[in-house]
């Protein structure tokens, strides 16, 4: 038995804001009622503004981000199609595996875990592909295993510069609603996310954005699919209905999440993620530890993957945090197990919560045997948060 809150600083599921939790505490309702569209139609519109699209379409699948990966692939490609993908962490690796399982001919570019999407290599491969054999390029916007944010618009540019027609797929599961994402401007064809990360909801909804070009490709796609058939979904969605029972509680939660984000302003939400993440990074640096992300331009504002010193096992740090201090952090995935722990800093989060996380990391590292100065990381983060105006040089000017 434990007193107080159990703290959750994993990169999903994230903390659910109290108004969202309460919004979901409603009676079951008739998903064929004449007024059901009053709830659902606005969700498509709200998600479109989060994805920054006016021309694309949004679909909401009962499922998770992984389900939407499958939906995106099976609705727009053909068996044996050649696709270009990269592996820079656990999630991009799983996506490659899925594409292979589904029968695609995957050209994989392997880069070190900690690197971003290999835009130059993508560009070279696309340049060589004179007769457009490659039908799709896949980008993991934010690799949650390594805390690396890649440049989606640079991949779009690589496609354009090579006059290449491939579809652009983006995994935005740990970026959408937290990091800048421009579906229309970057001409992303398929974007997938889940409810339990930046959207601050329980798991259970897979969210997919499809461009007109993707919808056009869906008309001739011959891959096998059943549950995730776009056409079944779109036909019913037109009036706000679904081809199978949708999770209405999650819809009520999503309504409130979208309202909260709109109230704060999407730009401010993105700015807050930067400000909070920067404090976390200053603490990590004050401890003398380094991130898995190779370069500061790749640092993720939603999750930091931190390398522990060689004589420390990151699993001990995680166990101490959980058992002694009631707090969860993310583990090192795949080859990073034992070497890395991750701090999730996305969703419903503020300075005080980040300082709690950092203070518990500090104590856990200390107990695990790392000779650090207690307070050093927390102090560095406080120094950043306390002088928050420095982080926003435009603020004074705007206020005058
Ligand atoms: C969490 C995550 C996934 C998996 O999403 P699920 O909703 O768990 O299926 C995929 N990609 C990235 C980048 C993620 O962070």
CSV table of C-alpha atoms and ligand atoms in Angstrom, one decimal:
chain,number,residue,atom,x,y,z
A,1,UNK,CA,0.0,0.0,0.0
A,2,UNK,CA,1.3,3.4,-1.0
A,3,UNK,CA,0.3,6.9,-0.2
A,4,UNK,CA,-0.1,9.7,-2.7
A,5,UNK,CA,0.0,9.6,-6.4
A,6,UNK,CA,1.6,6.9,-8.5
A,7,UNK,CA,3.6,8.9,-11.0
A,8,UNK,CA,3.6,8.0,-14.7
A,9,UNK,CA,6.4,9.3,-16.9
A,10,UNK,CA,6.4,6.8,-19.6
A,11,UNK,CA,6.0,7.8,-23.3
A,12,UNK,CA,2.5,6.4,-23.4
A,13,UNK,CA,0.0,5.7,-22.1
A,14,UNK,CA,0.3,9.3,-20.8
A,15,UNK,CA,-1.5,11.0,-17.9
A,16,UNK,CA,-5.2,11.6,-18.7
A,17,UNK,CA,-6.3,15.1,-17.6
A,18,UNK,CA,-9.1,15.0,-15.0
A,19,UNK,CA,-11.7,16.8,-17.3
A,20,UNK,CA,-11.0,14.1,-20.0
A,21,UNK,CA,-11.5,11.3,-17.4
A,22,UNK,CA,-14.7,12.8,-16.3
A,23,UNK,CA,-16.0,13.3,-19.8
A,24,UNK,CA,-15.6,9.6,-20.4
A,25,UNK,CA,-17.7,8.8,-17.3
A,26,UNK,CA,-21.0,8.8,-19.1
A,27,UNK,CA,-23.7,6.1,-19.7
A,28,UNK,CA,-23.4,3.9,-22.8
A,29,UNK,CA,-25.2,5.2,-25.8
A,30,UNK,CA,-26.8,4.1,-29.0
A,31,UNK,CA,-24.3,4.2,-31.8
A,32,UNK,CA,-27.1,4.1,-34.4
A,33,UNK,CA,-29.1,7.0,-32.8
A,34,UNK,CA,-30.2,9.8,-35.2
A,35,UNK,CA,-28.0,12.3,-33.3
A,36,UNK,CA,-24.9,10.2,-33.0
A,37,UNK,CA,-23.2,12.4,-35.6
A,38,UNK,CA,-23.4,15.3,-33.2
A,39,UNK,CA,-20.7,13.7,-31.2
A,40,UNK,CA,-18.6,12.1,-34.0
A,41,UNK,CA,-18.6,14.5,-36.9
A,42,UNK,CA,-16.8,17.2,-34.9
A,43,UNK,CA,-14.1,14.7,-33.9
A,44,UNK,CA,-13.0,14.3,-37.5
A,45,UNK,CA,-12.8,18.0,-38.0
A,46,UNK,CA,-10.9,18.5,-34.7
A,47,UNK,CA,-8.4,15.8,-35.6
A,48,UNK,CA,-7.9,17.5,-39.0
A,49,UNK,CA,-6.8,20.7,-37.3
A,50,UNK,CA,-4.4,18.8,-35.1
A,51,UNK,CA,-3.0,17.1,-38.2
A,52,UNK,CA,-3.0,20.5,-40.0
A,53,UNK,CA,-4.9,19.3,-42.9
A,54,UNK,CA,-7.9,20.7,-44.8
A,55,UNK,CA,-7.7,18.4,-47.8
A,56,UNK,CA,-7.1,15.1,-46.0
A,57,UNK,CA,-9.6,12.8,-44.3
A,58,UNK,CA,-9.5,11.4,-40.8
A,59,UNK,CA,-10.5,7.9,-39.8
A,60,UNK,CA,-10.9,6.6,-36.2
A,61,UNK,CA,-10.4,2.9,-35.8
A,62,UNK,CA,-11.1,1.0,-32.6
A,63,UNK,CA,-7.5,-0.3,-32.1
A,64,UNK,CA,-4.1,1.2,-31.6
A,65,UNK,CA,-1.4,2.9,-33.5
A,66,UNK,CA,-0.1,-0.5,-34.7
A,67,UNK,CA,-3.6,-1.3,-36.2
A,68,UNK,CA,-3.4,2.0,-38.1
A,69,UNK,CA,0.0,1.0,-39.5
A,70,UNK,CA,-1.7,-2.1,-40.9
A,71,UNK,CA,-4.7,-0.1,-42.2
A,72,UNK,CA,-2.5,2.4,-43.9
A,73,UNK,CA,-0.5,-0.3,-45.7
A,74,UNK,CA,-3.2,-2.7,-46.7
A,75,UNK,CA,-5.5,0.0,-48.1
A,76,UNK,CA,-3.1,1.8,-50.3
A,77,UNK,CA,-0.4,-0.7,-51.5
A,78,UNK,CA,-0.4,-3.9,-53.6
A,79,UNK,CA,1.2,-7.3,-52.7
A,80,UNK,CA,4.9,-7.3,-53.4
A,81,UNK,CA,5.2,-3.5,-53.8
A,82,UNK,CA,8.6,-2.1,-53.2
A,83,UNK,CA,8.8,0.4,-50.3
A,84,UNK,CA,11.6,2.3,-48.7
A,85,UNK,CA,12.0,2.3,-44.9
A,86,UNK,CA,14.6,2.9,-42.3
A,87,UNK,CA,15.4,1.4,-38.9
A,88,UNK,CA,16.6,3.8,-36.2
A,89,UNK,CA,14.9,2.3,-33.2
A,90,UNK,CA,12.4,-0.3,-31.9
A,91,UNK,CA,9.3,1.2,-33.4
A,92,UNK,CA,10.7,1.7,-36.9
A,93,UNK,CA,12.0,-1.9,-36.6
A,94,UNK,CA,8.6,-3.2,-35.8
A,95,UNK,CA,7.1,-1.2,-38.7
A,96,UNK,CA,9.6,-2.8,-41.1
A,97,UNK,CA,8.7,-6.2,-39.7
A,98,UNK,CA,5.0,-5.6,-40.3
A,99,UNK,CA,5.6,-4.5,-43.8
A,100,UNK,CA,7.5,-7.6,-44.5
A,101,UNK,CA,4.9,-9.8,-42.9
A,102,UNK,CA,2.3,-8.2,-45.1
A,103,UNK,CA,4.2,-9.2,-48.1
A,104,UNK,CA,5.9,-5.9,-49.2
A,105,UNK,CA,9.3,-5.9,-50.8
A,106,UNK,CA,11.1,-3.7,-48.2
A,107,UNK,CA,14.3,-1.8,-49.0
A,108,UNK,CA,15.6,-1.2,-45.5
A,109,UNK,CA,18.2,1.5,-44.7
A,110,UNK,CA,19.8,0.7,-41.3
A,111,UNK,CA,21.2,3.6,-39.3
A,112,UNK,CA,22.5,3.7,-35.7
A,113,UNK,CA,19.9,3.8,-33.0
A,114,UNK,CA,20.1,7.5,-32.1
A,115,UNK,CA,20.3,8.8,-35.7
A,116,UNK,CA,17.4,10.3,-37.5
A,117,UNK,CA,15.7,9.2,-40.7
A,118,UNK,CA,18.5,8.9,-43.3
A,119,UNK,CA,17.3,11.6,-45.7
A,120,UNK,CA,20.4,11.7,-47.9
A,121,UNK,CA,20.3,7.9,-48.3
A,122,UNK,CA,16.6,8.0,-49.1
A,123,UNK,CA,17.3,10.7,-51.7
A,124,UNK,CA,20.0,8.6,-53.3
A,125,UNK,CA,17.8,5.5,-53.4
A,126,UNK,CA,14.9,7.5,-54.9
A,127,UNK,CA,17.2,9.2,-57.4
A,128,UNK,CA,18.3,5.7,-58.7
A,129,UNK,CA,14.7,4.5,-58.9
A,130,UNK,CA,14.0,6.0,-62.4
A,131,UNK,CA,10.9,4.0,-63.2
A,132,UNK,CA,9.2,4.6,-59.8
A,133,UNK,CA,9.4,1.0,-58.6
A,134,UNK,CA,9.2,2.3,-55.0
A,135,UNK,CA,5.6,2.9,-54.1
A,136,UNK,CA,6.0,4.3,-50.6
A,137,UNK,CA,8.5,5.9,-48.3
A,138,UNK,CA,8.0,5.4,-44.5
A,139,UNK,CA,9.1,7.9,-41.9
A,140,UNK,CA,9.0,7.5,-38.2
A,141,UNK,CA,8.5,11.1,-37.1
A,142,UNK,CA,9.4,10.5,-33.5
A,143,UNK,CA,11.3,7.3,-32.6
A,144,UNK,CA,10.0,6.7,-29.1
A,145,UNK,CA,12.7,4.1,-28.3
A,146,UNK,CA,15.6,6.6,-28.8
A,147,UNK,CA,14.0,10.0,-28.3
A,148,UNK,CA,14.8,11.0,-31.9
A,149,UNK,CA,12.6,13.4,-33.9
A,150,UNK,CA,13.2,13.2,-37.7
A,151,UNK,CA,12.6,15.8,-40.3
A,152,UNK,CA,9.5,14.8,-42.2
A,153,UNK,CA,9.6,17.8,-44.5
A,154,UNK,CA,13.2,17.0,-45.5
A,155,UNK,CA,11.9,13.6,-46.7
A,156,UNK,CA,9.2,15.3,-48.7
A,157,UNK,CA,11.8,17.5,-50.2
A,158,UNK,CA,13.9,14.4,-51.2
A,159,UNK,CA,10.9,13.0,-52.9
A,160,UNK,CA,10.1,16.2,-54.8
A,161,UNK,CA,13.7,16.8,-55.8
A,162,UNK,CA,13.8,13.4,-57.4
A,163,UNK,CA,10.4,13.9,-59.0
A,164,UNK,CA,9.4,10.8,-57.2
A,165,UNK,CA,5.7,9.9,-56.9
A,166,UNK,CA,5.8,7.4,-53.9
A,167,UNK,CA,3.3,7.8,-51.1
A,168,UNK,CA,4.7,9.3,-47.9
A,169,UNK,CA,3.7,7.3,-44.8
A,170,UNK,CA,4.4,8.8,-41.4
A,171,UNK,CA,4.3,7.2,-37.9
A,172,UNK,CA,3.2,10.1,-35.7
A,173,UNK,CA,2.2,8.0,-32.7
A,174,UNK,CA,4.4,9.8,-30.3
A,175,UNK,CA,4.4,13.2,-32.0
A,176,UNK,CA,0.9,14.1,-33.0
A,177,UNK,CA,-0.6,16.7,-30.7
A,178,UNK,CA,2.8,17.4,-29.1
A,179,UNK,CA,5.3,18.2,-31.9
A,180,UNK,CA,4.9,20.3,-35.0
A,181,UNK,CA,3.3,18.3,-37.8
A,182,UNK,CA,2.0,19.7,-41.1
A,183,UNK,CA,0.1,17.1,-43.1
A,184,UNK,CA,-0.8,19.4,-46.0
A,185,UNK,CA,2.4,21.5,-46.2
A,186,UNK,CA,4.6,18.4,-46.0
A,187,UNK,CA,2.2,16.5,-48.3
A,188,UNK,CA,2.0,13.5,-46.0
A,189,UNK,CA,-0.2,10.8,-47.5
A,190,UNK,CA,-0.8,8.6,-44.5
A,191,UNK,CA,-0.3,9.6,-40.9
A,192,UNK,CA,-1.1,7.3,-38.0
A,193,UNK,CA,-1.3,7.9,-34.3
A,194,UNK,CA,-3.0,6.4,-31.3
A,195,UNK,CA,-5.1,7.9,-28.5
A,196,UNK,CA,-2.8,7.2,-25.6
A,197,UNK,CA,0.1,9.6,-26.2
A,198,UNK,CA,-0.1,13.2,-27.1
A,199,UNK,CA,-3.9,13.1,-27.2
A,200,UNK,CA,-4.0,12.2,-23.4
A,201,UNK,CA,-6.5,9.4,-23.6
A,202,UNK,CA,-6.6,5.8,-22.7
A,203,UNK,CA,-5.4,3.4,-25.4
A,204,UNK,CA,-8.0,2.1,-27.7
A,205,UNK,CA,-8.3,4.4,-30.7
A,206,UNK,CA,-6.1,4.3,-33.8
A,207,UNK,CA,-6.3,7.6,-35.6
A,208,UNK,CA,-5.4,7.8,-39.3
A,209,UNK,CA,-5.1,10.7,-41.7
A,210,UNK,CA,-5.2,10.0,-45.4
A,211,UNK,CA,-4.5,12.5,-48.2
A,212,UNK,CA,-6.6,12.6,-51.4
A,213,UNK,CA,-3.6,10.9,-53.2
A,214,UNK,CA,-3.8,8.0,-50.6
A,215,UNK,CA,-7.5,7.7,-51.1
A,216,UNK,CA,-7.0,7.5,-54.8
A,217,UNK,CA,-4.4,4.8,-54.4
A,218,UNK,CA,-6.9,2.9,-52.1
A,219,UNK,CA,-9.3,2.6,-55.1
A,220,UNK,CA,-6.9,0.2,-56.9
A,221,UNK,CA,-5.1,-1.4,-53.9
A,222,UNK,CA,-5.4,-5.2,-54.0
A,223,UNK,CA,-3.8,-6.1,-50.6
A,224,UNK,CA,-6.0,-8.3,-48.4
A,225,UNK,CA,-7.9,-6.5,-45.7
A,226,UNK,CA,-11.2,-6.8,-43.9
A,227,UNK,CA,-11.6,-5.1,-40.6
A,228,UNK,CA,-9.5,-2.1,-41.7
A,229,UNK,CA,-11.3,-1.5,-45.0
A,230,UNK,CA,-11.2,2.2,-45.7
A,231,UNK,CA,-14.3,2.1,-47.9
A,232,UNK,CA,-16.5,0.5,-45.2
A,233,UNK,CA,-15.3,3.1,-42.7
A,234,UNK,CA,-15.7,6.1,-45.0
A,235,UNK,CA,-19.2,5.2,-46.2
A,236,UNK,CA,-20.5,5.1,-42.6
A,237,UNK,CA,-18.3,8.0,-41.4
A,238,UNK,CA,-19.9,10.3,-43.9
A,239,UNK,CA,-22.9,10.6,-41.6
A,240,UNK,CA,-21.0,10.1,-38.4
A,241,UNK,CA,-21.5,6.3,-38.1
A,242,UNK,CA,-19.2,3.3,-38.0
A,243,UNK,CA,-19.2,-0.1,-39.6
A,244,UNK,CA,-18.7,-1.8,-36.2
A,245,UNK,CA,-19.2,-0.8,-32.6
A,246,UNK,CA,-17.1,2.3,-31.9
A,247,UNK,CA,-15.7,3.1,-28.4
A,248,UNK,CA,-18.1,5.9,-27.5
A,249,UNK,CA,-16.4,6.7,-24.1
A,250,UNK,CA,-13.1,7.4,-26.0
A,251,UNK,CA,-15.0,9.7,-28.3
A,252,UNK,CA,-16.2,11.7,-25.4
A,253,UNK,CA,-12.7,11.8,-24.1
A,254,UNK,CA,-11.3,12.8,-27.4
A,255,UNK,CA,-13.9,15.6,-27.7
A,256,UNK,CA,-12.6,17.0,-24.4
A,257,UNK,CA,-8.9,16.5,-25.3
A,258,UNK,CA,-9.4,18.4,-28.6
A,259,UNK,CA,-11.2,21.2,-26.6
A,260,UNK,CA,-8.3,21.4,-24.1
A,261,UNK,CA,-5.7,21.5,-26.9
A,262,UNK,CA,-7.8,24.2,-28.8
A,263,UNK,CA,-8.1,26.2,-25.6
A,264,UNK,CA,-4.4,26.2,-25.0
A,265,UNK,CA,-3.7,26.6,-28.7
A,266,UNK,CA,-1.9,23.9,-30.6
A,267,UNK,CA,1.2,26.2,-31.1
A,268,UNK,CA,1.3,26.8,-27.3
A,269,UNK,CA,1.0,23.1,-26.7
A,270,UNK,CA,4.0,22.5,-29.0
A,271,UNK,CA,5.9,25.3,-27.4
A,272,UNK,CA,5.2,23.9,-23.9
A,273,UNK,CA,6.5,20.5,-24.9
A,274,UNK,CA,9.7,22.2,-26.0
A,275,UNK,CA,10.1,24.2,-22.8
A,276,UNK,CA,9.4,21.2,-20.5
A,277,UNK,CA,11.7,18.9,-22.5
A,278,UNK,CA,14.5,21.5,-22.5
A,279,UNK,CA,14.4,21.5,-18.6
A,280,UNK,CA,14.6,17.7,-18.6
A,281,UNK,CA,17.6,17.8,-21.0
A,282,UNK,CA,19.4,20.4,-18.8
A,283,UNK,CA,19.0,18.1,-15.8
A,284,UNK,CA,20.4,15.1,-17.8
A,285,UNK,CA,23.3,17.1,-18.8
A,286,UNK,CA,23.9,18.3,-15.2
A,287,UNK,CA,24.1,14.7,-14.1
A,288,UNK,CA,26.8,14.2,-16.7
A,289,UNK,CA,24.7,11.8,-18.7
A,290,UNK,CA,24.0,11.8,-22.4
A,291,UNK,CA,21.0,11.1,-24.6
A,292,UNK,CA,20.7,8.4,-27.1
A,293,UNK,CA,19.9,11.0,-29.7
A,294,UNK,CA,23.1,11.8,-31.6
A,295,UNK,CA,22.7,15.4,-32.2
A,296,UNK,CA,20.8,18.3,-30.7
A,297,UNK,CA,18.8,18.8,-33.9
A,298,UNK,CA,17.3,15.4,-33.3
A,299,UNK,CA,16.3,15.8,-29.6
A,300,UNK,CA,12.7,14.8,-29.1
A,301,UNK,CA,10.4,17.1,-27.1
A,302,UNK,CA,8.2,14.2,-26.1
A,303,UNK,CA,10.6,11.6,-24.8
A,304,UNK,CA,14.3,11.5,-23.6
A,305,UNK,CA,16.2,8.3,-23.8
A,306,UNK,CA,19.1,8.6,-21.3
A,307,UNK,CA,22.2,6.4,-21.2
A,308,UNK,CA,23.3,5.3,-17.7
A,309,UNK,CA,27.0,5.0,-16.8
A,310,UNK,CA,28.5,1.6,-17.8
A,311,UNK,CA,28.7,0.3,-14.2
A,312,UNK,CA,25.0,1.0,-13.6
A,313,UNK,CA,22.1,-1.2,-14.9
A,314,UNK,CA,19.2,0.9,-16.1
A,315,UNK,CA,16.9,-1.8,-15.0
A,316,UNK,CA,17.9,-1.2,-11.4
A,317,UNK,CA,17.2,2.5,-11.8
A,318,UNK,CA,13.7,1.7,-13.1
A,319,UNK,CA,13.0,-0.9,-10.4
A,320,UNK,CA,14.1,1.5,-7.6
A,321,UNK,CA,12.0,4.3,-9.1
A,322,UNK,CA,9.0,2.0,-9.2
A,323,UNK,CA,9.3,0.1,-6.0
A,324,UNK,CA,10.8,2.7,-3.7
A,325,UNK,CA,9.3,5.9,-5.2
A,326,UNK,CA,6.1,4.8,-6.9
A,327,UNK,CA,7.1,6.1,-10.2
A,328,UNK,CA,7.3,4.6,-13.7
A,329,UNK,CA,9.8,5.6,-16.4
A,330,UNK,CA,10.3,3.9,-19.7
A,331,UNK,CA,12.7,1.1,-20.1
A,332,UNK,CA,15.4,0.6,-22.7
A,333,UNK,CA,13.9,-1.3,-25.6
A,334,UNK,CA,15.6,-4.0,-27.6
A,335,UNK,CA,19.4,-3.6,-27.6
A,336,UNK,CA,19.1,-0.6,-25.3
A,337,UNK,CA,17.7,-2.8,-22.4
A,338,UNK,CA,19.8,-2.1,-19.3
A,339,UNK,CA,21.7,0.7,-20.9
A,340,UNK,CA,19.0,3.3,-21.2
A,341,UNK,CA,15.9,4.6,-19.3
A,342,UNK,CA,13.4,6.9,-20.9
A,343,UNK,CA,11.6,9.9,-19.5
A,344,UNK,CA,8.2,10.5,-21.2
A,345,UNK,CA,7.4,14.2,-21.2
A,346,UNK,CA,4.4,14.5,-23.3
A,347,UNK,CA,0.7,15.2,-22.9
A,348,UNK,CA,-0.8,16.6,-19.8
A,349,UNK,CA,2.3,17.9,-18.1
A,350,UNK,CA,3.7,20.9,-16.4
A,351,UNK,CA,6.9,22.1,-14.7
A,352,UNK,CA,6.1,20.7,-11.3
A,353,UNK,CA,5.5,17.3,-12.7
A,354,UNK,CA,8.8,17.4,-14.6
A,355,UNK,CA,10.6,18.4,-11.4
A,356,UNK,CA,9.0,15.5,-9.6
A,357,UNK,CA,10.2,13.1,-12.4
A,358,UNK,CA,13.7,14.5,-12.3
A,359,UNK,CA,13.9,14.4,-8.5
A,360,UNK,CA,12.9,10.8,-8.5
A,361,UNK,CA,15.3,9.9,-11.3
A,362,UNK,CA,18.1,11.6,-9.3
A,363,UNK,CA,17.3,9.6,-6.2
A,364,UNK,CA,17.0,6.4,-8.1
A,365,UNK,CA,20.3,6.9,-9.9
A,366,UNK,CA,21.9,7.7,-6.5
A,367,UNK,CA,20.5,4.5,-4.9
A,368,UNK,CA,21.6,2.5,-7.9
A,369,UNK,CA,25.1,3.5,-7.1
A,370,UNK,CA,25.8,6.5,-9.3
A,371,UNK,CA,27.8,9.2,-7.4
A,372,UNK,CA,25.8,12.2,-8.4
A,373,UNK,CA,25.2,15.4,-6.5
A,374,UNK,CA,21.6,15.2,-5.3
A,375,UNK,CA,19.7,18.3,-6.5
A,376,UNK,CA,22.1,19.0,-9.4
A,377,UNK,CA,19.7,18.0,-12.2
A,378,UNK,CA,16.6,19.4,-10.4
A,379,UNK,CA,18.4,22.7,-9.9
A,380,UNK,CA,19.4,22.9,-13.5
A,381,UNK,CA,15.8,22.3,-14.6
A,382,UNK,CA,14.5,24.8,-12.1
A,383,UNK,CA,17.0,27.4,-13.4
A,384,UNK,CA,15.5,26.9,-16.8
A,385,UNK,CA,11.8,26.8,-15.7
A,386,UNK,CA,12.2,29.7,-13.3
A,387,UNK,CA,13.5,32.0,-16.1
A,388,UNK,CA,11.0,30.7,-18.6
A,389,UNK,CA,10.8,34.1,-20.3
A,390,UNK,CA,14.3,33.5,-21.7
A,391,UNK,CA,12.9,30.5,-23.4
A,392,UNK,CA,10.4,32.7,-25.2
A,393,UNK,CA,12.2,35.8,-26.4
A,394,UNK,CA,9.1,37.0,-28.2
A,395,UNK,CA,7.1,37.1,-25.0
A,396,UNK,CA,8.1,40.6,-23.7
A,397,UNK,CA,7.8,42.1,-27.1
A,398,UNK,CA,4.3,40.6,-27.6
A,399,UNK,CA,3.3,41.9,-24.1
A,400,UNK,CA,4.4,45.5,-24.7
B,1,LIG,C1,3.6,3.8,-29.1
B,1,LIG,C2,4.1,3.8,-30.5
B,1,LIG,C3,3.7,2.9,-31.5
B,1,LIG,C4,2.7,1.8,-31.1
B,1,LIG,O1,1.5,2.3,-30.9
B,1,LIG,P1,0.3,1.4,-30.2
B,1,LIG,O2,-0.8,2.4,-30.0
B,1,LIG,O3,0.9,0.9,-29.0
B,1,LIG,O4,0.0,0.3,-31.2
B,1,LIG,C5,4.2,3.0,-32.7
B,1,LIG,N1,5.1,3.9,-33.1
B,1,LIG,C6,5.5,4.8,-32.2
B,1,LIG,C7,6.5,5.8,-32.6
B,1,LIG,C8,5.1,4.7,-30.9
B,1,LIG,O5,5.6,5.6,-30.0
